[in-house]
Amino acid sequence: MIKVIIIGSGNVAQHLIAAFQKSQKEGTEIELIQVFSRKREALVHLLGSDQITSDYNQLLEADLYIIAVSDDAISTVSDQLPFKNRLVAHTSGSVPLDVLNDNNRKAVFYPLQTFTKNKAVDFRNIPICLESENATDFQLLKKVAQTISDSVFAINSHQRKALHVAAVFVNNFTNHLYQIGSEICQENQVPFDILKPLIQETAQKIMSLSPEEAQTGPAMRNDKKTIEAHELFLYDKNQATIYKILTQSIQDNGKKL
């Protein structure tokens, strides 16, 4: 059995715990033997108390330790691990491999997905990006990742940073645009639900088309009359600025093609 320990109790940690528990029930050779959490109560709904520790010195011996904490805390947590020459991975999309303490073998186990508390996800569809210092450790990481996901990739630190930036555009920024759309609807007594089929179709299109091929709208058509009407309608300066920047970006991109 490959023994795994998770360090952390936040969203990513809890989703990983659930994924590994499901994997164990399916009879894989991965065993989640322990979880470290400063707040034991955060995990009692997932694990028995005997599997949770809040003392670094009580960490068991494992084949892989996954640090699933906030980016700012990764280095501090890594420095507090009381052992040497064991495989330690963090789960961050933006933090480089070398932030981990030199006492242990360094790796990255990055699930590229947005995680929300109490919102279940199917890990089988989540890409897991792996990086390690040597081929032997990579093979172990790969074996662990493949027990919970069907999409496993070798991604170096530079590529992972690029992916993380791209993910901010397609996820965080897109969701903020949903928020702006929702505010415009609310201000004009229009149900936001009316837009949901459009949102679904837009996301679905890029499953078969490139984003360039899927682009539509007044900016793409250079429909100046509609664009000017929209800009006049948006009395909120922030919304108007975002509209102008995105319109210009779409038009500039169209000139490149």
PDB file of C-alpha atoms in Angstrom:
ATOM      1  CA  MET A   1       0.000   0.000   0.000  1.00  0.00           C
ATOM      2  CA  ILE A   2       1.078   3.555  -0.734  1.00  0.00           C
ATOM      3  CA  LYS A   3       0.544   5.568   2.443  1.00  0.00           C
ATOM      4  CA  VAL A   4      -0.571   9.198   2.126  1.00  0.00           C
ATOM      5  CA  ILE A   5      -0.872  11.957   4.726  1.00  0.00           C
ATOM      6  CA  ILE A   6      -2.636  15.271   4.068  1.00  0.00           C
ATOM      7  CA  ILE A   7      -1.595  18.403   5.938  1.00  0.00           C
ATOM      8  CA  GLY A   8      -4.402  20.964   6.039  1.00  0.00           C
ATOM      9  CA  SER A   9      -8.150  21.203   6.590  1.00  0.00           C
ATOM     10  CA  GLY A  10      -9.395  23.790   4.074  1.00  0.00           C
ATOM     11  CA  ASN A  11     -11.374  23.334   0.863  1.00  0.00           C
ATOM     12  CA  VAL A  12      -8.642  21.610  -1.139  1.00  0.00           C
ATOM     13  CA  ALA A  13      -7.666  19.370   1.766  1.00  0.00           C
ATOM     14  CA  GLN A  14     -11.247  18.291   2.416  1.00  0.00           C
ATOM     15  CA  HIS A  15     -11.913  17.519  -1.252  1.00  0.00           C
ATOM     16  CA  LEU A  16      -8.703  15.493  -1.425  1.00  0.00           C
ATOM     17  CA  ILE A  17      -9.684  13.605   1.724  1.00  0.00           C
ATOM     18  CA  ALA A  18     -13.040  12.719   0.169  1.00  0.00           C
ATOM     19  CA  ALA A  19     -11.366  11.657  -3.090  1.00  0.00           C
ATOM     20  CA  PHE A  20      -8.853   9.387  -1.373  1.00  0.00           C
ATOM     21  CA  GLN A  21     -11.548   7.892   0.855  1.00  0.00           C
ATOM     22  CA  LYS A  22     -13.593   7.062  -2.244  1.00  0.00           C
ATOM     23  CA  SER A  23     -10.493   5.582  -3.845  1.00  0.00           C
ATOM     24  CA  GLN A  24      -9.889   3.363  -0.810  1.00  0.00           C
ATOM     25  CA  LYS A  25     -13.448   2.048  -0.930  1.00  0.00           C
ATOM     26  CA  GLU A  26     -12.881   1.123  -4.571  1.00  0.00           C
ATOM     27  CA  GLY A  27      -9.969  -1.065  -3.517  1.00  0.00           C
ATOM     28  CA  THR A  28      -6.989   0.902  -4.811  1.00  0.00           C
ATOM     29  CA  GLU A  29      -3.557   0.534  -3.229  1.00  0.00           C
ATOM     30  CA  ILE A  30      -3.612   4.056  -1.800  1.00  0.00           C
ATOM     31  CA  GLU A  31      -4.279   4.477   1.917  1.00  0.00           C
ATOM     32  CA  LEU A  32      -4.958   7.834   3.568  1.00  0.00           C
ATOM     33  CA  ILE A  33      -3.516   7.090   6.987  1.00  0.00           C
ATOM     34  CA  GLN A  34      -3.611  10.489   8.695  1.00  0.00           C
ATOM     35  CA  VAL A  35      -4.508  14.176   8.354  1.00  0.00           C
ATOM     36  CA  PHE A  36      -2.865  17.086  10.154  1.00  0.00           C
ATOM     37  CA  SER A  37      -5.106  19.978  11.179  1.00  0.00           C
ATOM     38  CA  ARG A  38      -4.632  22.743  13.723  1.00  0.00           C
ATOM     39  CA  LYS A  39      -8.424  22.675  14.141  1.00  0.00           C
ATOM     40  CA  ARG A  40      -9.458  19.062  14.651  1.00  0.00           C
ATOM     41  CA  GLU A  41     -13.131  20.018  14.682  1.00  0.00           C
ATOM     42  CA  ALA A  42     -12.874  21.062  11.022  1.00  0.00           C
ATOM     43  CA  LEU A  43     -12.446  17.432   9.985  1.00  0.00           C
ATOM     44  CA  VAL A  44     -14.480  15.350  12.434  1.00  0.00           C
ATOM     45  CA  HIS A  45     -17.289  15.045   9.885  1.00  0.00           C
ATOM     46  CA  LEU A  46     -14.870  13.329   7.486  1.00  0.00           C
ATOM     47  CA  LEU A  47     -12.517  11.313   9.680  1.00  0.00           C
ATOM     48  CA  GLY A  48     -12.315   9.482  12.972  1.00  0.00           C
ATOM     49  CA  SER A  49     -10.480  11.365  15.712  1.00  0.00           C
ATOM     50  CA  ASP A  50      -7.709   8.731  15.680  1.00  0.00           C
ATOM     51  CA  GLN A  51      -6.811   9.760  12.105  1.00  0.00           C
ATOM     52  CA  ILE A  52      -6.404  13.462  12.938  1.00  0.00           C
ATOM     53  CA  THR A  53      -3.399  15.043  14.621  1.00  0.00           C
ATOM     54  CA  SER A  54      -2.546  18.637  15.475  1.00  0.00           C
ATOM     55  CA  ASP A  55       1.032  17.834  16.488  1.00  0.00           C
ATOM     56  CA  TYR A  56       3.726  17.694  13.800  1.00  0.00           C
ATOM     57  CA  ASN A  57       5.757  15.348  15.988  1.00  0.00           C
ATOM     58  CA  GLN A  58       2.930  12.808  15.858  1.00  0.00           C
ATOM     59  CA  LEU A  59       2.910  12.555  12.066  1.00  0.00           C
ATOM     60  CA  LEU A  60       3.210   8.948  10.985  1.00  0.00           C
ATOM     61  CA  GLU A  61       5.652   7.630   8.413  1.00  0.00           C
ATOM     62  CA  ALA A  62       4.163   7.810   4.918  1.00  0.00           C
ATOM     63  CA  ASP A  63       5.176   7.570   1.276  1.00  0.00           C
ATOM     64  CA  LEU A  64       3.707  10.976   0.403  1.00  0.00           C
ATOM     65  CA  TYR A  65       2.844  14.051   2.458  1.00  0.00           C
ATOM     66  CA  ILE A  66       0.519  16.506   0.681  1.00  0.00           C
ATOM     67  CA  ILE A  67       0.555  20.061   2.044  1.00  0.00           C
ATOM     68  CA  ALA A  68      -2.874  21.530   1.213  1.00  0.00           C
ATOM     69  CA  VAL A  69      -2.785  24.930   2.895  1.00  0.00           C
ATOM     70  CA  SER A  70      -2.889  28.565   1.751  1.00  0.00           C
ATOM     71  CA  ASP A  71      -0.017  29.658  -0.513  1.00  0.00           C
ATOM     72  CA  ASP A  72       1.449  31.936   2.157  1.00  0.00           C
ATOM     73  CA  ALA A  73       1.598  29.081   4.680  1.00  0.00           C
ATOM     74  CA  ILE A  74       3.294  26.433   2.507  1.00  0.00           C
ATOM     75  CA  SER A  75       6.863  27.416   3.363  1.00  0.00           C
ATOM     76  CA  THR A  76       6.132  27.720   7.089  1.00  0.00           C
ATOM     77  CA  VAL A  77       4.406  24.331   7.213  1.00  0.00           C
ATOM     78  CA  SER A  78       7.213  22.721   5.228  1.00  0.00           C
ATOM     79  CA  ASP A  79       9.797  24.101   7.653  1.00  0.00           C
ATOM     80  CA  GLN A  80       7.987  22.545  10.620  1.00  0.00           C
ATOM     81  CA  LEU A  81       7.998  18.973   9.343  1.00  0.00           C
ATOM     82  CA  PRO A  82      10.158  17.010  11.829  1.00  0.00           C
ATOM     83  CA  PHE A  83      11.617  14.442   9.389  1.00  0.00           C
ATOM     84  CA  LYS A  84      14.034  14.282   6.453  1.00  0.00           C
ATOM     85  CA  ASN A  85      14.281  12.715   3.002  1.00  0.00           C
ATOM     86  CA  ARG A  86      10.574  12.027   2.601  1.00  0.00           C
ATOM     87  CA  LEU A  87       8.408  13.013  -0.361  1.00  0.00           C
ATOM     88  CA  VAL A  88       6.527  16.254   0.351  1.00  0.00           C
ATOM     89  CA  ALA A  89       4.224  17.926  -2.182  1.00  0.00           C
ATOM     90  CA  HIS A  90       2.214  21.132  -2.122  1.00  0.00           C
ATOM     91  CA  THR A  91      -1.052  21.723  -3.998  1.00  0.00           C
ATOM     92  CA  SER A  92      -0.608  25.315  -5.161  1.00  0.00           C
ATOM     93  CA  GLY A  93      -0.939  26.484  -8.743  1.00  0.00           C
ATOM     94  CA  SER A  94       1.246  29.575  -8.318  1.00  0.00           C
ATOM     95  CA  VAL A  95       3.935  28.612  -5.786  1.00  0.00           C
ATOM     96  CA  PRO A  96       7.216  27.201  -7.185  1.00  0.00           C
ATOM     97  CA  LEU A  97       8.625  23.832  -6.220  1.00  0.00           C
ATOM     98  CA  ASP A  98      11.624  25.290  -4.411  1.00  0.00           C
ATOM     99  CA  VAL A  99       9.530  26.978  -1.700  1.00  0.00           C
ATOM    100  CA  LEU A 100       9.497  23.609   0.068  1.00  0.00           C
ATOM    101  CA  ASN A 101      12.148  22.930   2.698  1.00  0.00           C
ATOM    102  CA  ASP A 102      15.353  21.258   1.474  1.00  0.00           C
ATOM    103  CA  ASN A 103      15.136  18.643   4.241  1.00  0.00           C
ATOM    104  CA  ASN A 104      12.736  16.602   2.133  1.00  0.00           C
ATOM    105  CA  ARG A 105      12.223  15.571  -1.483  1.00  0.00           C
ATOM    106  CA  LYS A 106      10.086  18.218  -3.182  1.00  0.00           C
ATOM    107  CA  ALA A 107       7.023  17.782  -5.361  1.00  0.00           C
ATOM    108  CA  VAL A 108       3.791  19.396  -6.539  1.00  0.00           C
ATOM    109  CA  PHE A 109       0.363  17.736  -6.582  1.00  0.00           C
ATOM    110  CA  TYR A 110      -1.852  20.460  -8.089  1.00  0.00           C
ATOM    111  CA  PRO A 111      -5.531  19.710  -8.828  1.00  0.00           C
ATOM    112  CA  LEU A 112      -6.654  22.350 -11.329  1.00  0.00           C
ATOM    113  CA  GLN A 113     -10.204  23.082 -10.235  1.00  0.00           C
ATOM    114  CA  THR A 114     -12.219  25.590  -8.246  1.00  0.00           C
ATOM    115  CA  PHE A 115     -13.211  24.136  -4.881  1.00  0.00           C
ATOM    116  CA  THR A 116     -16.125  25.377  -2.809  1.00  0.00           C
ATOM    117  CA  LYS A 117     -17.002  24.213   0.691  1.00  0.00           C
ATOM    118  CA  ASN A 118     -19.782  21.585   0.751  1.00  0.00           C
ATOM    119  CA  LYS A 119     -19.915  21.514  -3.087  1.00  0.00           C
ATOM    120  CA  ALA A 120     -19.032  17.990  -4.210  1.00  0.00           C
ATOM    121  CA  VAL A 121     -16.817  17.512  -7.269  1.00  0.00           C
ATOM    122  CA  ASP A 122     -15.974  14.480  -9.373  1.00  0.00           C
ATOM    123  CA  PHE A 123     -12.213  14.151  -9.050  1.00  0.00           C
ATOM    124  CA  ARG A 124     -12.136  11.743 -11.989  1.00  0.00           C
ATOM    125  CA  ASN A 125     -12.594  14.762 -14.293  1.00  0.00           C
ATOM    126  CA  ILE A 126     -10.123  17.056 -12.533  1.00  0.00           C
ATOM    127  CA  PRO A 127      -6.677  17.485 -14.110  1.00  0.00           C
ATOM    128  CA  ILE A 128      -3.869  16.897 -11.619  1.00  0.00           C
ATOM    129  CA  CYS A 129      -0.571  18.590 -12.496  1.00  0.00           C
ATOM    130  CA  LEU A 130       2.541  16.902 -11.136  1.00  0.00           C
ATOM    131  CA  GLU A 131       6.137  17.983 -10.671  1.00  0.00           C
ATOM    132  CA  SER A 132       9.020  16.364  -8.818  1.00  0.00           C
ATOM    133  CA  GLU A 133      12.799  16.490  -8.537  1.00  0.00           C
ATOM    134  CA  ASN A 134      13.393  12.966  -9.821  1.00  0.00           C
ATOM    135  CA  ALA A 135      11.758  10.296 -11.986  1.00  0.00           C
ATOM    136  CA  THR A 136      11.204   7.802  -9.158  1.00  0.00           C
ATOM    137  CA  ASP A 137       9.192  10.282  -7.107  1.00  0.00           C
ATOM    138  CA  PHE A 138       7.253  11.301 -10.210  1.00  0.00           C
ATOM    139  CA  GLN A 139       6.166   7.713 -10.806  1.00  0.00           C
ATOM    140  CA  LEU A 140       4.870   7.487  -7.226  1.00  0.00           C
ATOM    141  CA  LEU A 141       3.026  10.814  -7.600  1.00  0.00           C
ATOM    142  CA  LYS A 142       1.533   9.595 -10.873  1.00  0.00           C
ATOM    143  CA  LYS A 143       0.343   6.343  -9.322  1.00  0.00           C
ATOM    144  CA  VAL A 144      -1.321   8.243  -6.465  1.00  0.00           C
ATOM    145  CA  ALA A 145      -2.912  10.801  -8.789  1.00  0.00           C
ATOM    146  CA  GLN A 146      -4.288   8.143 -11.137  1.00  0.00           C
ATOM    147  CA  THR A 147      -6.228   6.522  -8.300  1.00  0.00           C
ATOM    148  CA  ILE A 148      -8.427   9.633  -8.032  1.00  0.00           C
ATOM    149  CA  SER A 149      -8.210  11.259 -11.496  1.00  0.00           C
ATOM    150  CA  ASP A 150      -8.264  10.219 -15.152  1.00  0.00           C
ATOM    151  CA  SER A 151      -6.317  13.360 -16.184  1.00  0.00           C
ATOM    152  CA  VAL A 152      -2.740  13.469 -14.927  1.00  0.00           C
ATOM    153  CA  PHE A 153      -0.075  15.730 -16.443  1.00  0.00           C
ATOM    154  CA  ALA A 154       3.630  16.419 -15.988  1.00  0.00           C
ATOM    155  CA  ILE A 155       3.787  20.217 -15.612  1.00  0.00           C
ATOM    156  CA  ASN A 156       6.855  22.208 -14.562  1.00  0.00           C
ATOM    157  CA  SER A 157       6.735  25.288 -12.306  1.00  0.00           C
ATOM    158  CA  HIS A 158       6.752  27.783 -15.185  1.00  0.00           C
ATOM    159  CA  GLN A 159       3.953  25.951 -17.007  1.00  0.00           C
ATOM    160  CA  ARG A 160       1.968  25.673 -13.787  1.00  0.00           C
ATOM    161  CA  LYS A 161       2.206  29.429 -13.228  1.00  0.00           C
ATOM    162  CA  ALA A 162       0.962  29.977 -16.801  1.00  0.00           C
ATOM    163  CA  LEU A 163      -1.927  27.583 -16.178  1.00  0.00           C
ATOM    164  CA  HIS A 164      -2.803  29.362 -12.946  1.00  0.00           C
ATOM    165  CA  VAL A 165      -2.880  32.763 -14.655  1.00  0.00           C
ATOM    166  CA  ALA A 166      -5.012  31.316 -17.464  1.00  0.00           C
ATOM    167  CA  ALA A 167      -7.323  29.749 -14.871  1.00  0.00           C
ATOM    168  CA  VAL A 168      -7.847  33.139 -13.220  1.00  0.00           C
ATOM    169  CA  PHE A 169      -9.051  34.508 -16.571  1.00  0.00           C
ATOM    170  CA  VAL A 170     -11.387  31.617 -17.434  1.00  0.00           C
ATOM    171  CA  ASN A 171     -12.713  31.071 -13.908  1.00  0.00           C
ATOM    172  CA  ASN A 172     -12.296  33.945 -11.432  1.00  0.00           C
ATOM    173  CA  PHE A 173     -12.630  36.790 -13.918  1.00  0.00           C
ATOM    174  CA  THR A 174     -15.474  35.049 -15.751  1.00  0.00           C
ATOM    175  CA  ASN A 175     -17.340  34.561 -12.481  1.00  0.00           C
ATOM    176  CA  HIS A 176     -16.860  38.252 -11.686  1.00  0.00           C
ATOM    177  CA  LEU A 177     -18.426  39.088 -15.042  1.00  0.00           C
ATOM    178  CA  TYR A 178     -21.364  36.883 -14.032  1.00  0.00           C
ATOM    179  CA  GLN A 179     -21.610  39.011 -10.897  1.00  0.00           C
ATOM    180  CA  ILE A 180     -21.687  42.211 -12.957  1.00  0.00           C
ATOM    181  CA  GLY A 181     -24.349  40.699 -15.218  1.00  0.00           C
ATOM    182  CA  SER A 182     -26.366  39.738 -12.152  1.00  0.00           C
ATOM    183  CA  GLU A 183     -26.126  43.295 -10.771  1.00  0.00           C
ATOM    184  CA  ILE A 184     -27.311  44.775 -14.074  1.00  0.00           C
ATOM    185  CA  CYS A 185     -30.256  42.376 -14.072  1.00  0.00           C
ATOM    186  CA  GLN A 186     -31.175  43.197 -10.477  1.00  0.00           C
ATOM    187  CA  GLU A 187     -30.981  46.936 -11.088  1.00  0.00           C
ATOM    188  CA  ASN A 188     -33.404  46.565 -13.981  1.00  0.00           C
ATOM    189  CA  GLN A 189     -35.790  44.030 -12.395  1.00  0.00           C
ATOM    190  CA  VAL A 190     -34.790  41.218 -14.746  1.00  0.00           C
ATOM    191  CA  PRO A 191     -34.299  37.637 -13.424  1.00  0.00           C
ATOM    192  CA  PHE A 192     -30.661  36.532 -13.763  1.00  0.00           C
ATOM    193  CA  ASP A 193     -31.964  33.012 -14.490  1.00  0.00           C
ATOM    194  CA  ILE A 194     -32.864  34.189 -17.993  1.00  0.00           C
ATOM    195  CA  LEU A 195     -29.125  34.347 -18.762  1.00  0.00           C
ATOM    196  CA  LYS A 196     -28.258  30.854 -17.493  1.00  0.00           C
ATOM    197  CA  PRO A 197     -29.018  28.977 -20.764  1.00  0.00           C
ATOM    198  CA  LEU A 198     -26.743  31.471 -22.557  1.00  0.00           C
ATOM    199  CA  ILE A 199     -24.000  30.900 -19.988  1.00  0.00           C
ATOM    200  CA  GLN A 200     -24.297  27.126 -20.424  1.00  0.00           C
ATOM    201  CA  GLU A 201     -24.226  27.317 -24.230  1.00  0.00           C
ATOM    202  CA  THR A 202     -21.195  29.627 -24.180  1.00  0.00           C
ATOM    203  CA  ALA A 203     -19.258  27.199 -21.965  1.00  0.00           C
ATOM    204  CA  GLN A 204     -20.393  24.209 -23.987  1.00  0.00           C
ATOM    205  CA  LYS A 205     -19.267  25.692 -27.301  1.00  0.00           C
ATOM    206  CA  ILE A 206     -15.583  25.699 -26.403  1.00  0.00           C
ATOM    207  CA  MET A 207     -15.759  21.937 -25.872  1.00  0.00           C
ATOM    208  CA  SER A 208     -15.876  21.628 -29.682  1.00  0.00           C
ATOM    209  CA  LEU A 209     -14.694  25.039 -30.919  1.00  0.00           C
ATOM    210  CA  SER A 210     -11.661  27.167 -30.145  1.00  0.00           C
ATOM    211  CA  PRO A 211     -12.392  30.348 -28.135  1.00  0.00           C
ATOM    212  CA  GLU A 212     -11.593  32.377 -31.276  1.00  0.00           C
ATOM    213  CA  GLU A 213     -14.128  30.413 -33.326  1.00  0.00           C
ATOM    214  CA  ALA A 214     -16.763  30.690 -30.608  1.00  0.00           C
ATOM    215  CA  GLN A 215     -16.465  34.483 -30.180  1.00  0.00           C
ATOM    216  CA  THR A 216     -19.594  36.442 -31.106  1.00  0.00           C
ATOM    217  CA  GLY A 217     -21.124  39.799 -30.134  1.00  0.00           C
ATOM    218  CA  PRO A 218     -20.998  43.471 -31.111  1.00  0.00           C
ATOM    219  CA  ALA A 219     -17.242  43.818 -30.547  1.00  0.00           C
ATOM    220  CA  MET A 220     -16.532  40.898 -32.871  1.00  0.00           C
ATOM    221  CA  ARG A 221     -18.866  42.388 -35.514  1.00  0.00           C
ATOM    222  CA  ASN A 222     -17.484  45.892 -34.933  1.00  0.00           C
ATOM    223  CA  ASP A 223     -21.088  47.006 -34.373  1.00  0.00           C
ATOM    224  CA  LYS A 224     -20.250  50.562 -33.311  1.00  0.00           C
ATOM    225  CA  LYS A 225     -23.886  51.625 -32.896  1.00  0.00           C
ATOM    226  CA  THR A 226     -24.638  48.851 -30.389  1.00  0.00           C
ATOM    227  CA  ILE A 227     -21.349  49.354 -28.564  1.00  0.00           C
ATOM    228  CA  GLU A 228     -22.019  53.084 -28.125  1.00  0.00           C
ATOM    229  CA  ALA A 229     -25.552  52.368 -26.897  1.00  0.00           C
ATOM    230  CA  HIS A 230     -24.210  49.893 -24.310  1.00  0.00           C
ATOM    231  CA  GLU A 231     -21.582  52.339 -23.094  1.00  0.00           C
ATOM    232  CA  LEU A 232     -24.227  55.059 -22.652  1.00  0.00           C
ATOM    233  CA  PHE A 233     -26.443  52.622 -20.756  1.00  0.00           C
ATOM    234  CA  LEU A 234     -23.722  51.730 -18.228  1.00  0.00           C
ATOM    235  CA  TYR A 235     -23.765  54.570 -15.712  1.00  0.00           C
ATOM    236  CA  ASP A 236     -21.544  52.582 -13.314  1.00  0.00           C
ATOM    237  CA  LYS A 237     -17.995  53.738 -14.140  1.00  0.00           C
ATOM    238  CA  ASN A 238     -16.393  50.413 -13.203  1.00  0.00           C
ATOM    239  CA  GLN A 239     -18.789  48.452 -15.413  1.00  0.00           C
ATOM    240  CA  ALA A 240     -18.292  50.920 -18.283  1.00  0.00           C
ATOM    241  CA  THR A 241     -14.502  50.684 -17.996  1.00  0.00           C
ATOM    242  CA  ILE A 242     -14.557  46.881 -18.026  1.00  0.00           C
ATOM    243  CA  TYR A 243     -16.911  46.929 -21.023  1.00  0.00           C
ATOM    244  CA  LYS A 244     -14.564  49.219 -22.976  1.00  0.00           C
ATOM    245  CA  ILE A 245     -11.426  47.230 -22.105  1.00  0.00           C
ATOM    246  CA  LEU A 246     -12.980  43.900 -23.092  1.00  0.00           C
ATOM    247  CA  THR A 247     -14.493  45.340 -26.258  1.00  0.00           C
ATOM    248  CA  GLN A 248     -11.100  46.712 -27.290  1.00  0.00           C
ATOM    249  CA  SER A 249      -9.379  43.423 -26.430  1.00  0.00           C
ATOM    250  CA  ILE A 250     -11.820  41.420 -28.577  1.00  0.00           C
ATOM    251  CA  GLN A 251     -11.362  43.827 -31.478  1.00  0.00           C
ATOM    252  CA  ASP A 252      -7.555  43.797 -31.147  1.00  0.00           C
ATOM    253  CA  ASN A 253      -7.604  40.005 -31.095  1.00  0.00           C
ATOM    254  CA  GLY A 254      -9.750  39.993 -34.236  1.00  0.00           C
ATOM    255  CA  LYS A 255      -7.119  42.092 -36.032  1.00  0.00           C
ATOM    256  CA  LYS A 256      -4.448  39.505 -35.204  1.00  0.00           C
ATOM    257  CA  LEU A 257      -6.414  36.646 -36.779  1.00  0.00           C
TER     258      LEU A 257
END
